[in-house]
């Protein structure tokens, strides 16, 4: 029996003063017009934390260290064409200024109160944020749709 391939992704919950950094997707072909958190696919040959460091530098320009990241939630998600393992992380330490480094993929980068998220947020990201807020480490999404 062949091992099933999963797609791995790393996400950053950057939280300051009870606000979370969200970016609105633009011209990506996936959930455009909806907010998500800075994130990206793991390339292989890297840990989830290393992938998060790389993706966050590419998307919002800040420098992270893997040892400063804490995995706060894991989601096993069934997407349209594949299955995914999503790693959601936080940090309180970074260097540099938050900026939109991919204006061709993101048309807004804003802080939102954790208790007042925008209506147009990617649903599974909202579920992950709610899991984090409630202290639930593991969640599943998309299996009953």
mmCIF file of N, CA and C in Angstrom:
data_model
loop_
_atom_site.group_PDB
_atom_site.id
_atom_site.type_symbol
_atom_site.label_atom_id
_atom_site.label_comp_id
_atom_site.label_asym_id
_atom_site.label_seq_id
_atom_site.Cartn_x
_atom_site.Cartn_y
_atom_site.Cartn_z
ATOM 1 N N UNK A 1 0.836 -1.183 0.000
ATOM 2 C CA UNK A 1 0.000 0.000 0.000
ATOM 3 C C UNK A 1 0.882 1.249 0.000
ATOM 4 N N UNK A 2 0.574 2.163 -0.867
ATOM 5 C CA UNK A 2 1.355 3.385 -0.997
ATOM 6 C C UNK A 2 0.966 4.398 0.087
ATOM 7 N N UNK A 3 1.969 5.071 0.651
ATOM 8 C CA UNK A 3 1.686 6.109 1.644
ATOM 9 C C UNK A 3 0.930 7.262 1.005
ATOM 10 N N UNK A 4 -0.014 7.793 1.737
ATOM 11 C CA UNK A 4 -0.827 8.891 1.238
ATOM 12 C C UNK A 4 -0.061 10.209 1.375
ATOM 13 N N UNK A 5 -0.015 11.011 0.319
ATOM 14 C CA UNK A 5 0.719 12.288 0.418
ATOM 15 C C UNK A 5 -0.157 13.407 0.997
ATOM 16 N N UNK A 6 0.346 14.078 1.997
ATOM 17 C CA UNK A 6 -0.318 15.240 2.564
ATOM 18 C C UNK A 6 0.393 16.506 2.111
ATOM 19 N N UNK A 7 -0.348 17.592 2.025
ATOM 20 C CA UNK A 7 0.232 18.905 1.792
ATOM 21 C C UNK A 7 0.371 19.563 3.158
ATOM 22 N N UNK A 8 1.563 20.029 3.476
ATOM 23 C CA UNK A 8 1.804 20.695 4.750
ATOM 24 C C UNK A 8 1.881 22.200 4.560
ATOM 25 N N UNK A 9 1.323 22.936 5.499
ATOM 26 C CA UNK A 9 1.381 24.396 5.469
ATOM 27 C C UNK A 9 1.659 24.932 6.863
ATOM 28 N N UNK A 10 2.295 26.106 6.893
ATOM 29 C CA UNK A 10 2.603 26.782 8.152
ATOM 30 C C UNK A 10 1.952 28.159 8.142
ATOM 31 N N UNK A 11 1.335 28.521 9.251
ATOM 32 C CA UNK A 11 0.594 29.774 9.401
ATOM 33 C C UNK A 11 1.106 30.509 10.634
ATOM 34 N N UNK A 12 1.088 31.846 10.575
ATOM 35 C CA UNK A 12 1.506 32.633 11.725
ATOM 36 C C UNK A 12 0.333 33.428 12.282
ATOM 37 N N UNK A 13 0.022 33.199 13.547
ATOM 38 C CA UNK A 13 -0.890 34.053 14.288
ATOM 39 C C UNK A 13 -0.020 35.116 14.956
ATOM 40 N N UNK A 14 0.160 36.253 14.294
ATOM 41 C CA UNK A 14 0.930 37.344 14.878
ATOM 42 C C UNK A 14 -0.055 38.192 15.673
ATOM 43 N N UNK A 15 0.100 38.158 16.988
ATOM 44 C CA UNK A 15 -0.865 38.792 17.892
ATOM 45 C C UNK A 15 -0.148 39.807 18.766
ATOM 46 N N UNK A 16 -0.678 41.027 18.763
ATOM 47 C CA UNK A 16 -0.155 42.100 19.609
ATOM 48 C C UNK A 16 -1.329 42.885 20.158
ATOM 49 N N UNK A 17 -1.312 43.169 21.451
ATOM 50 C CA UNK A 17 -2.379 43.941 22.093
ATOM 51 C C UNK A 17 -3.762 43.359 21.791
ATOM 52 N N UNK A 18 -3.860 42.034 21.837
ATOM 53 C CA UNK A 18 -5.116 41.312 21.593
ATOM 54 C C UNK A 18 -5.668 41.537 20.188
ATOM 55 N N UNK A 19 -4.769 41.890 19.253
ATOM 56 C CA UNK A 19 -5.144 42.022 17.845
ATOM 57 C C UNK A 19 -4.293 41.060 17.031
ATOM 58 N N UNK A 20 -4.891 40.539 15.947
ATOM 59 C CA UNK A 20 -4.204 39.589 15.088
ATOM 60 C C UNK A 20 -4.007 40.209 13.705
ATOM 61 N N UNK A 21 -2.841 39.950 13.123
ATOM 62 C CA UNK A 21 -2.539 40.464 11.794
ATOM 63 C C UNK A 21 -3.198 39.580 10.741
ATOM 64 N N UNK A 22 -4.020 40.197 9.878
ATOM 65 C CA UNK A 22 -4.678 39.475 8.794
ATOM 66 C C UNK A 22 -4.328 40.129 7.461
ATOM 67 N N UNK A 23 -4.288 39.313 6.420
ATOM 68 C CA UNK A 23 -4.036 39.823 5.076
ATOM 69 C C UNK A 23 -5.179 39.384 4.168
ATOM 70 N N UNK A 24 -5.620 40.334 3.317
ATOM 71 C CA UNK A 24 -6.713 40.007 2.391
ATOM 72 C C UNK A 24 -6.128 39.478 1.093
ATOM 73 N N UNK A 25 -6.598 38.305 0.712
ATOM 74 C CA UNK A 25 -6.106 37.617 -0.481
ATOM 75 C C UNK A 25 -6.561 38.353 -1.737
ATOM 76 N N UNK A 26 -5.675 38.388 -2.731
ATOM 77 C CA UNK A 26 -5.924 39.174 -3.940
ATOM 78 C C UNK A 26 -5.248 38.493 -5.127
ATOM 79 N N UNK A 27 -6.022 38.175 -6.160
ATOM 80 C CA UNK A 27 -5.503 37.597 -7.407
ATOM 81 C C UNK A 27 -4.727 36.294 -7.214
ATOM 82 N N UNK A 28 -5.130 35.478 -6.236
ATOM 83 C CA UNK A 28 -4.432 34.212 -6.006
ATOM 84 C C UNK A 28 -5.181 33.032 -6.609
ATOM 85 N N UNK A 29 -6.487 33.218 -6.865
ATOM 86 C CA UNK A 29 -7.301 32.114 -7.351
ATOM 87 C C UNK A 29 -7.871 31.258 -6.227
ATOM 88 N N UNK A 30 -7.582 31.624 -4.965
ATOM 89 C CA UNK A 30 -8.106 30.891 -3.810
ATOM 90 C C UNK A 30 -8.555 31.893 -2.755
ATOM 91 N N UNK A 31 -9.852 31.903 -2.470
ATOM 92 C CA UNK A 31 -10.412 32.735 -1.401
ATOM 93 C C UNK A 31 -10.094 34.222 -1.576
ATOM 94 N N UNK A 32 -9.964 34.673 -2.827
ATOM 95 C CA UNK A 32 -9.674 36.084 -3.058
ATOM 96 C C UNK A 32 -10.759 36.969 -2.457
ATOM 97 N N UNK A 33 -10.356 38.070 -1.836
ATOM 98 C CA UNK A 33 -11.277 38.978 -1.178
ATOM 99 C C UNK A 33 -11.521 38.634 0.276
ATOM 100 N N UNK A 34 -11.001 37.509 0.722
ATOM 101 C CA UNK A 34 -11.160 37.084 2.112
ATOM 102 C C UNK A 34 -9.837 37.201 2.857
ATOM 103 N N UNK A 35 -9.949 37.426 4.161
ATOM 104 C CA UNK A 35 -8.763 37.558 5.004
ATOM 105 C C UNK A 35 -8.263 36.203 5.486
ATOM 106 N N UNK A 36 -6.967 36.102 5.583
ATOM 107 C CA UNK A 36 -6.295 34.960 6.180
ATOM 108 C C UNK A 36 -5.133 35.482 6.994
ATOM 109 N N UNK A 37 -4.295 34.579 7.458
ATOM 110 C CA UNK A 37 -3.082 34.978 8.171
ATOM 111 C C UNK A 37 -1.892 34.678 7.274
ATOM 112 N N UNK A 38 -0.763 35.339 7.499
ATOM 113 C CA UNK A 38 0.428 35.019 6.706
ATOM 114 C C UNK A 38 0.735 33.530 6.819
ATOM 115 N N UNK A 39 0.997 32.911 5.663
ATOM 116 C CA UNK A 39 1.146 31.456 5.636
ATOM 117 C C UNK A 39 1.753 31.008 4.318
ATOM 118 N N UNK A 40 2.079 29.724 4.256
ATOM 119 C CA UNK A 40 2.533 29.155 2.999
ATOM 120 C C UNK A 40 2.780 27.673 3.121
ATOM 121 N N UNK A 41 2.986 27.061 1.963
ATOM 122 C CA UNK A 41 3.230 25.619 1.900
ATOM 123 C C UNK A 41 4.653 25.296 2.319
ATOM 124 N N UNK A 42 4.803 24.142 2.930
ATOM 125 C CA UNK A 42 6.139 23.638 3.227
ATOM 126 C C UNK A 42 6.742 23.101 1.936
ATOM 127 N N UNK A 43 8.010 23.353 1.737
ATOM 128 C CA UNK A 43 8.678 22.964 0.501
ATOM 129 C C UNK A 43 9.229 21.542 0.518
ATOM 130 N N UNK A 44 9.293 20.922 1.687
ATOM 131 C CA UNK A 44 9.967 19.633 1.809
ATOM 132 C C UNK A 44 11.412 19.901 2.200
ATOM 133 N N UNK A 45 11.970 19.029 3.002
ATOM 134 C CA UNK A 45 13.337 19.225 3.456
ATOM 135 C C UNK A 45 13.455 20.338 4.479
ATOM 136 N N UNK A 46 12.330 20.736 5.070
ATOM 137 C CA UNK A 46 12.336 21.763 6.105
ATOM 138 C C UNK A 46 11.284 21.404 7.146
ATOM 139 N N UNK A 47 11.520 21.837 8.373
ATOM 140 C CA UNK A 47 10.514 21.621 9.409
ATOM 141 C C UNK A 47 9.381 22.629 9.220
ATOM 142 N N UNK A 48 8.282 22.398 9.907
ATOM 143 C CA UNK A 48 7.163 23.337 9.832
ATOM 144 C C UNK A 48 7.602 24.718 10.314
ATOM 145 N N UNK A 49 8.411 24.773 11.365
ATOM 146 C CA UNK A 49 8.883 26.064 11.874
ATOM 147 C C UNK A 49 9.819 26.744 10.874
ATOM 148 N N UNK A 50 10.697 25.980 10.247
ATOM 149 C CA UNK A 50 11.587 26.562 9.233
ATOM 150 C C UNK A 50 10.785 27.092 8.045
ATOM 151 N N UNK A 51 9.768 26.356 7.633
ATOM 152 C CA UNK A 51 8.909 26.798 6.543
ATOM 153 C C UNK A 51 8.160 28.067 6.903
ATOM 154 N N UNK A 52 7.735 28.168 8.149
ATOM 155 C CA UNK A 52 7.040 29.362 8.609
ATOM 156 C C UNK A 52 7.984 30.566 8.551
ATOM 157 N N UNK A 53 9.202 30.408 9.025
ATOM 158 C CA UNK A 53 10.194 31.494 8.983
ATOM 159 C C UNK A 53 10.381 31.980 7.549
ATOM 160 N N UNK A 54 10.541 31.062 6.615
ATOM 161 C CA UNK A 54 10.766 31.409 5.209
ATOM 162 C C UNK A 54 9.552 32.133 4.625
ATOM 163 N N UNK A 55 8.376 31.571 4.822
ATOM 164 C CA UNK A 55 7.156 32.159 4.246
ATOM 165 C C UNK A 55 6.855 33.540 4.831
ATOM 166 N N UNK A 56 7.050 33.702 6.121
ATOM 167 C CA UNK A 56 6.744 34.978 6.763
ATOM 168 C C UNK A 56 7.690 36.067 6.270
ATOM 169 N N UNK A 57 8.952 35.735 6.076
ATOM 170 C CA UNK A 57 9.895 36.704 5.513
ATOM 171 C C UNK A 57 9.434 37.125 4.115
ATOM 172 N N UNK A 58 8.995 36.160 3.295
ATOM 173 C CA UNK A 58 8.539 36.448 1.932
ATOM 174 C C UNK A 58 7.279 37.312 1.923
ATOM 175 N N UNK A 59 6.358 37.056 2.848
ATOM 176 C CA UNK A 59 5.045 37.711 2.802
ATOM 177 C C UNK A 59 4.967 39.032 3.553
ATOM 178 N N UNK A 60 5.550 39.081 4.764
ATOM 179 C CA UNK A 60 5.400 40.317 5.547
ATOM 180 C C UNK A 60 6.734 40.913 5.999
ATOM 181 N N UNK A 61 7.852 40.358 5.535
ATOM 182 C CA UNK A 61 9.144 41.011 5.682
ATOM 183 C C UNK A 61 9.802 40.973 7.043
ATOM 184 N N UNK A 62 9.242 40.238 8.000
ATOM 185 C CA UNK A 62 9.886 40.194 9.312
ATOM 186 C C UNK A 62 10.753 38.939 9.438
ATOM 187 N N UNK A 63 11.742 39.033 10.297
ATOM 188 C CA UNK A 63 12.659 37.919 10.547
ATOM 189 C C UNK A 63 12.262 37.205 11.829
ATOM 190 N N UNK A 64 12.055 35.902 11.703
ATOM 191 C CA UNK A 64 11.717 35.035 12.824
ATOM 192 C C UNK A 64 12.823 34.018 13.012
ATOM 193 N N UNK A 65 12.878 33.432 14.199
ATOM 194 C CA UNK A 65 13.766 32.299 14.466
ATOM 195 C C UNK A 65 12.885 31.099 14.811
ATOM 196 N N UNK A 66 13.194 29.933 14.247
ATOM 197 C CA UNK A 66 12.359 28.756 14.547
ATOM 198 C C UNK A 66 12.158 28.525 16.041
ATOM 199 N N UNK A 67 13.201 28.751 16.832
ATOM 200 C CA UNK A 67 13.091 28.486 18.274
ATOM 201 C C UNK A 67 12.162 29.469 18.987
ATOM 202 N N UNK A 68 11.816 30.581 18.339
ATOM 203 C CA UNK A 68 10.893 31.550 18.942
ATOM 204 C C UNK A 68 9.438 31.285 18.565
ATOM 205 N N UNK A 69 9.198 30.297 17.696
ATOM 206 C CA UNK A 69 7.841 29.958 17.282
ATOM 207 C C UNK A 69 7.265 28.866 18.178
ATOM 208 N N UNK A 70 5.994 28.994 18.488
ATOM 209 C CA UNK A 70 5.278 27.979 19.257
ATOM 210 C C UNK A 70 4.094 27.500 18.429
ATOM 211 N N UNK A 71 4.016 26.202 18.205
ATOM 212 C CA UNK A 71 2.859 25.644 17.513
ATOM 213 C C UNK A 71 1.700 25.637 18.505
ATOM 214 N N UNK A 72 0.617 26.333 18.134
ATOM 215 C CA UNK A 72 -0.521 26.473 19.044
ATOM 216 C C UNK A 72 -1.758 25.720 18.566
ATOM 217 N N UNK A 73 -1.739 25.296 17.299
ATOM 218 C CA UNK A 73 -2.880 24.538 16.775
ATOM 219 C C UNK A 73 -2.448 23.754 15.542
ATOM 220 N N UNK A 74 -3.028 22.578 15.399
ATOM 221 C CA UNK A 74 -2.811 21.742 14.219
ATOM 222 C C UNK A 74 -4.187 21.370 13.683
ATOM 223 N N UNK A 75 -4.334 21.483 12.358
ATOM 224 C CA UNK A 75 -5.602 21.150 11.720
ATOM 225 C C UNK A 75 -5.375 20.098 10.642
ATOM 226 N N UNK A 76 -6.191 19.050 10.682
ATOM 227 C CA UNK A 76 -6.215 18.060 9.607
ATOM 228 C C UNK A 76 -7.383 18.459 8.726
ATOM 229 N N UNK A 77 -7.062 18.893 7.508
ATOM 230 C CA UNK A 77 -8.074 19.527 6.666
ATOM 231 C C UNK A 77 -8.230 18.803 5.342
ATOM 232 N N UNK A 78 -9.476 18.564 4.972
ATOM 233 C CA UNK A 78 -9.779 18.004 3.665
ATOM 234 C C UNK A 78 -10.119 19.163 2.743
ATOM 235 N N UNK A 79 -9.279 19.385 1.758
ATOM 236 C CA UNK A 79 -9.498 20.436 0.781
ATOM 237 C C UNK A 79 -10.178 19.832 -0.441
ATOM 238 N N UNK A 80 -10.376 20.644 -1.455
ATOM 239 C CA UNK A 80 -11.115 20.174 -2.629
ATOM 240 C C UNK A 80 -10.416 19.011 -3.331
ATOM 241 N N UNK A 81 -9.101 19.116 -3.496
ATOM 242 C CA UNK A 81 -8.376 18.103 -4.265
ATOM 243 C C UNK A 81 -7.312 17.350 -3.483
ATOM 244 N N UNK A 82 -7.185 17.626 -2.195
ATOM 245 C CA UNK A 82 -6.144 16.957 -1.420
ATOM 246 C C UNK A 82 -6.469 17.030 0.066
ATOM 247 N N UNK A 83 -5.584 16.458 0.851
ATOM 248 C CA UNK A 83 -5.703 16.517 2.299
ATOM 249 C C UNK A 83 -4.485 17.253 2.830
ATOM 250 N N UNK A 84 -4.692 18.021 3.901
ATOM 251 C CA UNK A 84 -3.647 18.904 4.395
ATOM 252 C C UNK A 84 -3.448 18.784 5.899
ATOM 253 N N UNK A 85 -2.231 19.046 6.299
ATOM 254 C CA UNK A 85 -1.900 19.206 7.710
ATOM 255 C C UNK A 85 -1.407 20.642 7.850
ATOM 256 N N UNK A 86 -2.152 21.438 8.630
ATOM 257 C CA UNK A 86 -1.847 22.851 8.809
ATOM 258 C C UNK A 86 -1.301 23.082 10.209
ATOM 259 N N UNK A 87 -0.162 23.766 10.291
ATOM 260 C CA UNK A 87 0.482 24.096 11.556
ATOM 261 C C UNK A 87 0.316 25.596 11.812
ATOM 262 N N UNK A 88 -0.363 25.956 12.890
ATOM 263 C CA UNK A 88 -0.584 27.350 13.244
ATOM 264 C C UNK A 88 0.337 27.699 14.410
ATOM 265 N N UNK A 89 1.084 28.798 14.253
ATOM 266 C CA UNK A 89 2.110 29.163 15.225
ATOM 267 C C UNK A 89 1.953 30.600 15.682
ATOM 268 N N UNK A 90 2.533 30.883 16.833
ATOM 269 C CA UNK A 90 2.616 32.252 17.334
ATOM 270 C C UNK A 90 4.062 32.540 17.712
ATOM 271 N N UNK A 91 4.331 33.813 17.891
ATOM 272 C CA UNK A 91 5.622 34.252 18.402
ATOM 273 C C UNK A 91 5.442 35.609 19.057
ATOM 274 N N UNK A 92 6.300 35.911 19.996
ATOM 275 C CA UNK A 92 6.302 37.258 20.585
ATOM 276 C C UNK A 92 7.598 37.974 20.238
ATOM 277 N N UNK A 93 8.459 37.294 19.455
ATOM 278 C CA UNK A 93 9.752 37.887 19.109
ATOM 279 C C UNK A 93 9.969 37.851 17.603
ATOM 280 N N UNK A 94 10.277 39.006 17.051
ATOM 281 C CA UNK A 94 10.653 39.092 15.647
ATOM 282 C C UNK A 94 11.438 40.371 15.433
ATOM 283 N N UNK A 95 12.127 40.421 14.303
ATOM 284 C CA UNK A 95 12.884 41.616 13.954
ATOM 285 C C UNK A 95 12.353 42.178 12.648
ATOM 286 N N UNK A 96 12.385 43.510 12.530
ATOM 287 C CA UNK A 96 11.928 44.169 11.323
ATOM 288 C C UNK A 96 10.536 44.741 11.493
ATOM 289 N N UNK A 97 10.072 45.394 10.429
ATOM 290 C CA UNK A 97 8.757 46.016 10.423
ATOM 291 C C UNK A 97 7.804 45.218 9.537
ATOM 292 N N UNK A 98 6.609 44.987 10.055
ATOM 293 C CA UNK A 98 5.585 44.289 9.281
ATOM 294 C C UNK A 98 5.234 45.144 8.061
ATOM 295 N N UNK A 99 5.264 44.515 6.888
ATOM 296 C CA UNK A 99 4.909 45.208 5.645
ATOM 297 C C UNK A 99 4.345 44.210 4.648
ATOM 298 N N UNK A 100 3.613 44.713 3.679
ATOM 299 C CA UNK A 100 3.044 43.866 2.635
ATOM 300 C C UNK A 100 4.105 43.685 1.542
ATOM 301 N N UNK A 101 4.753 42.542 1.543
ATOM 302 C CA UNK A 101 5.823 42.269 0.576
ATOM 303 C C UNK A 101 5.296 41.630 -0.710
ATOM 304 N N UNK A 102 4.018 41.299 -0.752
ATOM 305 C CA UNK A 102 3.420 40.665 -1.927
ATOM 306 C C UNK A 102 2.127 41.370 -2.327
ATOM 307 N N UNK A 103 2.217 42.653 -2.758
ATOM 308 C CA UNK A 103 1.000 43.381 -3.117
ATOM 309 C C UNK A 103 0.261 42.784 -4.314
ATOM 310 N N UNK A 104 0.920 41.903 -5.058
ATOM 311 C CA UNK A 104 0.253 41.213 -6.164
ATOM 312 C C UNK A 104 -0.623 40.063 -5.673
ATOM 313 N N UNK A 105 -0.502 39.683 -4.377
ATOM 314 C CA UNK A 105 -1.293 38.595 -3.805
ATOM 315 C C UNK A 105 -2.107 39.031 -2.582
ATOM 316 N N UNK A 106 -1.826 40.235 -2.082
ATOM 317 C CA UNK A 106 -2.463 40.737 -0.865
ATOM 318 C C UNK A 106 -2.762 42.214 -1.054
ATOM 319 N N UNK A 107 -4.043 42.602 -0.926
ATOM 320 C CA UNK A 107 -4.372 44.019 -1.122
ATOM 321 C C UNK A 107 -4.716 44.742 0.170
ATOM 322 N N UNK A 108 -4.596 44.071 1.322
ATOM 323 C CA UNK A 108 -4.751 44.739 2.613
ATOM 324 C C UNK A 108 -4.058 43.913 3.683
ATOM 325 N N UNK A 109 -3.327 44.594 4.534
ATOM 326 C CA UNK A 109 -2.652 43.977 5.673
ATOM 327 C C UNK A 109 -3.027 44.822 6.881
ATOM 328 N N UNK A 110 -3.857 44.261 7.782
ATOM 329 C CA UNK A 110 -4.401 45.046 8.893
ATOM 330 C C UNK A 110 -4.488 44.208 10.164
ATOM 331 N N UNK A 111 -4.510 44.924 11.292
ATOM 332 C CA UNK A 111 -4.697 44.303 12.606
ATOM 333 C C UNK A 111 -6.176 44.326 12.954
ATOM 334 N N UNK A 112 -6.683 43.202 13.438
ATOM 335 C CA UNK A 112 -8.083 43.091 13.850
ATOM 336 C C UNK A 112 -8.148 42.553 15.277
ATOM 337 N N UNK A 113 -9.101 43.066 16.078
ATOM 338 C CA UNK A 113 -9.285 42.501 17.419
ATOM 339 C C UNK A 113 -9.604 41.006 17.324
ATOM 340 N N UNK A 114 -8.980 40.229 18.191
ATOM 341 C CA UNK A 114 -9.220 38.775 18.196
ATOM 342 C C UNK A 114 -10.697 38.458 18.411
ATOM 343 N N UNK A 115 -11.398 39.325 19.098
ATOM 344 C CA UNK A 115 -12.812 39.078 19.382
ATOM 345 C C UNK A 115 -13.748 39.773 18.400
ATOM 346 N N UNK A 116 -13.193 40.350 17.329
ATOM 347 C CA UNK A 116 -14.020 41.034 16.332
ATOM 348 C C UNK A 116 -13.381 40.851 14.946
ATOM 349 N N UNK A 117 -13.360 39.615 14.487
ATOM 350 C CA UNK A 117 -12.757 39.298 13.189
ATOM 351 C C UNK A 117 -13.682 39.756 12.064
ATOM 352 N N UNK A 118 -13.134 40.063 10.901
ATOM 353 C CA UNK A 118 -13.991 40.484 9.787
ATOM 354 C C UNK A 118 -14.890 39.346 9.317
ATOM 355 N N UNK A 119 -16.016 39.717 8.715
ATOM 356 C CA UNK A 119 -16.947 38.719 8.173
ATOM 357 C C UNK A 119 -16.290 37.923 7.054
ATOM 358 N N UNK A 120 -15.510 38.591 6.221
ATOM 359 C CA UNK A 120 -14.897 37.949 5.050
ATOM 360 C C UNK A 120 -13.524 37.391 5.412
ATOM 361 N N UNK A 121 -13.566 36.332 6.216
ATOM 362 C CA UNK A 121 -12.346 35.626 6.607
ATOM 363 C C UNK A 121 -12.438 34.198 6.089
ATOM 364 N N UNK A 122 -11.321 33.643 5.675
ATOM 365 C CA UNK A 122 -11.281 32.249 5.216
ATOM 366 C C UNK A 122 -11.818 31.379 6.354
ATOM 367 N N UNK A 123 -12.826 30.563 6.061
ATOM 368 C CA UNK A 123 -13.545 29.836 7.106
ATOM 369 C C UNK A 123 -12.641 28.936 7.948
ATOM 370 N N UNK A 124 -11.763 28.170 7.325
ATOM 371 C CA UNK A 124 -10.941 27.258 8.135
ATOM 372 C C UNK A 124 -9.928 28.023 8.980
ATOM 373 N N UNK A 125 -9.503 29.196 8.527
ATOM 374 C CA UNK A 125 -8.613 30.038 9.338
ATOM 375 C C UNK A 125 -9.377 30.553 10.556
ATOM 376 N N UNK A 126 -10.631 30.939 10.354
ATOM 377 C CA UNK A 126 -11.469 31.364 11.479
ATOM 378 C C UNK A 126 -11.623 30.231 12.485
ATOM 379 N N UNK A 127 -11.849 29.022 12.001
ATOM 380 C CA UNK A 127 -11.974 27.855 12.884
ATOM 381 C C UNK A 127 -10.680 27.652 13.673
ATOM 382 N N UNK A 128 -9.540 27.805 13.015
ATOM 383 C CA UNK A 128 -8.252 27.637 13.692
ATOM 384 C C UNK A 128 -8.036 28.714 14.756
ATOM 385 N N UNK A 129 -8.401 29.950 14.446
ATOM 386 C CA UNK A 129 -8.276 31.035 15.425
ATOM 387 C C UNK A 129 -9.166 30.754 16.625
ATOM 388 N N UNK A 130 -10.394 30.316 16.367
ATOM 389 C CA UNK A 130 -11.314 29.981 17.468
ATOM 390 C C UNK A 130 -10.767 28.820 18.299
ATOM 391 N N UNK A 131 -10.167 27.829 17.645
ATOM 392 C CA UNK A 131 -9.556 26.711 18.374
ATOM 393 C C UNK A 131 -8.441 27.217 19.280
ATOM 394 N N UNK A 132 -7.605 28.085 18.728
ATOM 395 C CA UNK A 132 -6.505 28.669 19.505
ATOM 396 C C UNK A 132 -7.049 29.425 20.721
ATOM 397 N N UNK A 133 -8.065 30.247 20.491
ATOM 398 C CA UNK A 133 -8.632 31.043 21.585
ATOM 399 C C UNK A 133 -9.229 30.163 22.680
ATOM 400 N N UNK A 134 -9.785 29.016 22.298
ATOM 401 C CA UNK A 134 -10.417 28.133 23.281
ATOM 402 C C UNK A 134 -9.425 27.139 23.906
ATOM 403 N N UNK A 135 -8.198 27.121 23.397
ATOM 404 C CA UNK A 135 -7.191 26.223 23.943
ATOM 405 C C UNK A 135 -7.197 24.835 23.336
ATOM 406 N N UNK A 136 -7.969 24.640 22.271
ATOM 407 C CA UNK A 136 -7.997 23.334 21.597
ATOM 408 C C UNK A 136 -6.815 23.245 20.641
ATOM 409 N N UNK A 137 -5.954 22.285 20.836
ATOM 410 C CA UNK A 137 -4.745 22.181 20.027
ATOM 411 C C UNK A 137 -5.008 21.574 18.655
ATOM 412 N N UNK A 138 -5.942 20.642 18.576
ATOM 413 C CA UNK A 138 -6.181 19.898 17.331
ATOM 414 C C UNK A 138 -7.612 20.120 16.851
ATOM 415 N N UNK A 139 -7.749 20.299 15.522
ATOM 416 C CA UNK A 139 -9.081 20.395 14.933
ATOM 417 C C UNK A 139 -9.087 19.730 13.565
ATOM 418 N N UNK A 140 -10.284 19.461 13.086
ATOM 419 C CA UNK A 140 -10.478 18.887 11.747
ATOM 420 C C UNK A 140 -11.426 19.793 10.991
ATOM 421 N N UNK A 141 -11.243 19.858 9.678
ATOM 422 C CA UNK A 141 -12.091 20.750 8.876
ATOM 423 C C UNK A 141 -12.306 20.150 7.492
ATOM 424 N N UNK A 142 -13.535 20.242 7.001
ATOM 425 C CA UNK A 142 -13.835 19.871 5.619
ATOM 426 C C UNK A 142 -14.189 18.421 5.393
ATOM 427 N N UNK A 143 -14.305 17.639 6.424
ATOM 428 C CA UNK A 143 -14.565 16.210 6.264
ATOM 429 C C UNK A 143 -16.020 15.886 6.057
ATOM 430 N N UNK A 144 -16.912 16.767 6.470
ATOM 431 C CA UNK A 144 -18.346 16.472 6.369
ATOM 432 C C UNK A 144 -19.035 17.361 5.336
ATOM 433 N N UNK A 145 -18.268 17.939 4.420
ATOM 434 C CA UNK A 145 -18.886 18.819 3.424
ATOM 435 C C UNK A 145 -18.859 18.188 2.051
#
